[in-house]
Amino acid sequence: MIHKTEDMISLPSDQNSSGRMLGDEEIKLLGEAIESGTLTSTKGTFVKDFEARFAEMLGVKRALCASHGTAALHTAYAAIDPEPGDEFVTTSITDMGALTPILYQSAVPVFADVDADTLNVTADSIEKVISERTKAIIVTHLFGNPCEMGEIMELARSKNIPVIEDCAQAFLAKQNGQWIGTIGDIGCFSLQQGKHITTGEGGIVVSNNEDLARRMFLFINKAWGYGDPNPDHYFLAPNYRMNELTGAVALAQLEKLADSVNTRIKLADALSDQLQGLRGVKTPRVSENSIHTYWRYCLNIDGAVVEEGAIGLAKTLREEFGIFSAPRYIQKPAFQCEVLRDQRTFGNSRFPFTHARPEACDYSPELYPGTFAGLESILVLPWNEMYTEPHVDDIASAISDSVRKLS
Ligand SMILES: *Cc1c(COP(=O)(O)O)cnc(C)c1O
């Protein structure tokens, strides 16, 4: 069926100004940073201000900025200080930026399976892969939907294993009245172009644990003991500092975070309402005690009802309505990417896999039923705070029309 272009739906994109709340406030603070002449956060005030306000917002003792979300995660992993070959339990479905720093810190990722609907790890899937060498558990609150932290924390505390929350997609999400990112031992956030708020690149770590926070501060700063009586470079660490230009934009963006989150939630709820009862389509499953903040809006498509499942629906949405979506989110589980599958790390050494238990690197597909079922069914719709109710009405009718056509 050929449609005229005016039938095509044009949605705001988080890759440019159409889908981002960037404006005069950012320009003003950026100008102040430049006029101050101090662009390093070791001497300036913008990054420090942002850290103080971010910590206050989450009611957490310490927040520290880093250059990227990946750097923030690396900083958290370094604070745990694993021995070569120690294990970090993580998820098969996440951003590679959450995984490569595990290897850089000489630990190995061990993949827990995920729930096929939410694509989140669970206490059960984590427990299956915990070993005597597990040094940390990393949970990713995928798409902004919180993992079941009550059960996960109970498991982790019973084994005395620290929990790192990857909140790159879950700004201001909540569970049981607690902010996501403050339930585990460390929370990590990203300010990359496509997150809830952005500085293009940037990251944040938060913690209530002073020892972990101290180690994270040092790690971001080449482990130089700023302010100590006899400072030295205490251990191996990079420069992961955020600069003041980024800090200025981050400060302006922080003021807009609550609006971004509230709009995303309101419109996601509206879309879920409109899609209720559509056969073959499951709207996001959010547990009663959770607030999902919708970095993306995901559907689970039943391939037995909808012809060619998520892939067929994505194709129809794109060709007939101009709506882009991502079936599968990531094409394959992280452990099937070359870096992990072929252990391409440092030269030909395969380090740190050389120091790992063999079972830690068993990526047999039969161990990951939820992962493969989840990837098969998921359809990820882009989402941002510049969407409006008419956009949601258009998306809902496009999905309903497409699904009816494919059923
Ligand atoms: C974006 C993202 C990261 C990496 O953050 P960067 O700022 O891109 O380095 C890590 N984990 C998850 C879940 C993400 O979505």
PDB file of C-alpha atoms and ligand atoms in Angstrom, residues 68-71 73 94-95 97-98 140 142 166 168-169 190-192 195 201-202 295 329, ligand 1:
ATOM      1  CA  HIS A  68      30.605   9.468  30.454  1.00  0.00           C
ATOM      2  CA  GLY A  69      28.089   6.944  31.719  1.00  0.00           C
ATOM      3  CA  THR A  70      30.633   4.266  30.839  1.00  0.00           C
ATOM      4  CA  ALA A  71      33.220   6.104  32.953  1.00  0.00           C
ATOM      5  CA  LEU A  73      30.209   2.539  35.684  1.00  0.00           C
ATOM      6  CA  THR A  94      22.407  -3.922  28.316  1.00  0.00           C
ATOM      7  CA  ASP A  95      24.598  -1.244  26.776  1.00  0.00           C
ATOM      8  CA  GLY A  97      29.326   0.582  28.116  1.00  0.00           C
ATOM      9  CA  ALA A  98      28.162  -1.300  31.197  1.00  0.00           C
ATOM     10  CA  THR A 140      20.287  -2.528  34.884  1.00  0.00           C
ATOM     11  CA  LEU A 142      16.188  -1.396  31.527  1.00  0.00           C
ATOM     12  CA  ASP A 166      22.894   1.003  36.318  1.00  0.00           C
ATOM     13  CA  ALA A 168      21.442   5.238  32.789  1.00  0.00           C
ATOM     14  CA  GLN A 169      17.883   4.678  31.562  1.00  0.00           C
ATOM     15  CA  SER A 190      24.481   8.716  32.026  1.00  0.00           C
ATOM     16  CA  LEU A 191      23.985  12.138  30.429  1.00  0.00           C
ATOM     17  CA  GLN A 192      24.579  10.898  26.892  1.00  0.00           C
ATOM     18  CA  LYS A 195      18.964   9.896  27.992  1.00  0.00           C
ATOM     19  CA  GLU A 201      28.300  12.963  27.049  1.00  0.00           C
ATOM     20  CA  GLY A 202      28.512  12.689  30.822  1.00  0.00           C
ATOM     21  CA  TRP A 295      13.496   6.111  28.687  1.00  0.00           C
ATOM     22  CA  TYR A 329      16.458  -3.487  21.035  1.00  0.00           C
TER      23      TYR A 329
HETATM   24  C1  LIG B   1      23.723   4.732  27.903  1.00  0.00           C
HETATM   25  C2  LIG B   1      23.988   3.566  28.770  1.00  0.00           C
HETATM   26  C3  LIG B   1      25.253   3.283  29.290  1.00  0.00           C
HETATM   27  C4  LIG B   1      26.504   4.011  28.867  1.00  0.00           C
HETATM   28  O1  LIG B   1      26.477   5.365  29.063  1.00  0.00           O
HETATM   29  P1  LIG B   1      27.363   6.329  28.120  1.00  0.00           P
HETATM   30  O2  LIG B   1      27.123   7.677  28.698  1.00  0.00           O
HETATM   31  O3  LIG B   1      26.837   6.186  26.722  1.00  0.00           O
HETATM   32  O4  LIG B   1      28.775   5.909  28.226  1.00  0.00           O
HETATM   33  C5  LIG B   1      25.374   2.239  30.182  1.00  0.00           C
HETATM   34  N1  LIG B   1      24.317   1.493  30.532  1.00  0.00           N
HETATM   35  C6  LIG B   1      23.100   1.703  30.026  1.00  0.00           C
HETATM   36  C7  LIG B   1      21.978   0.828  30.481  1.00  0.00           C
HETATM   37  C8  LIG B   1      22.880   2.739  29.120  1.00  0.00           C
HETATM   38  O5  LIG B   1      21.662   2.936  28.619  1.00  0.00           O
END
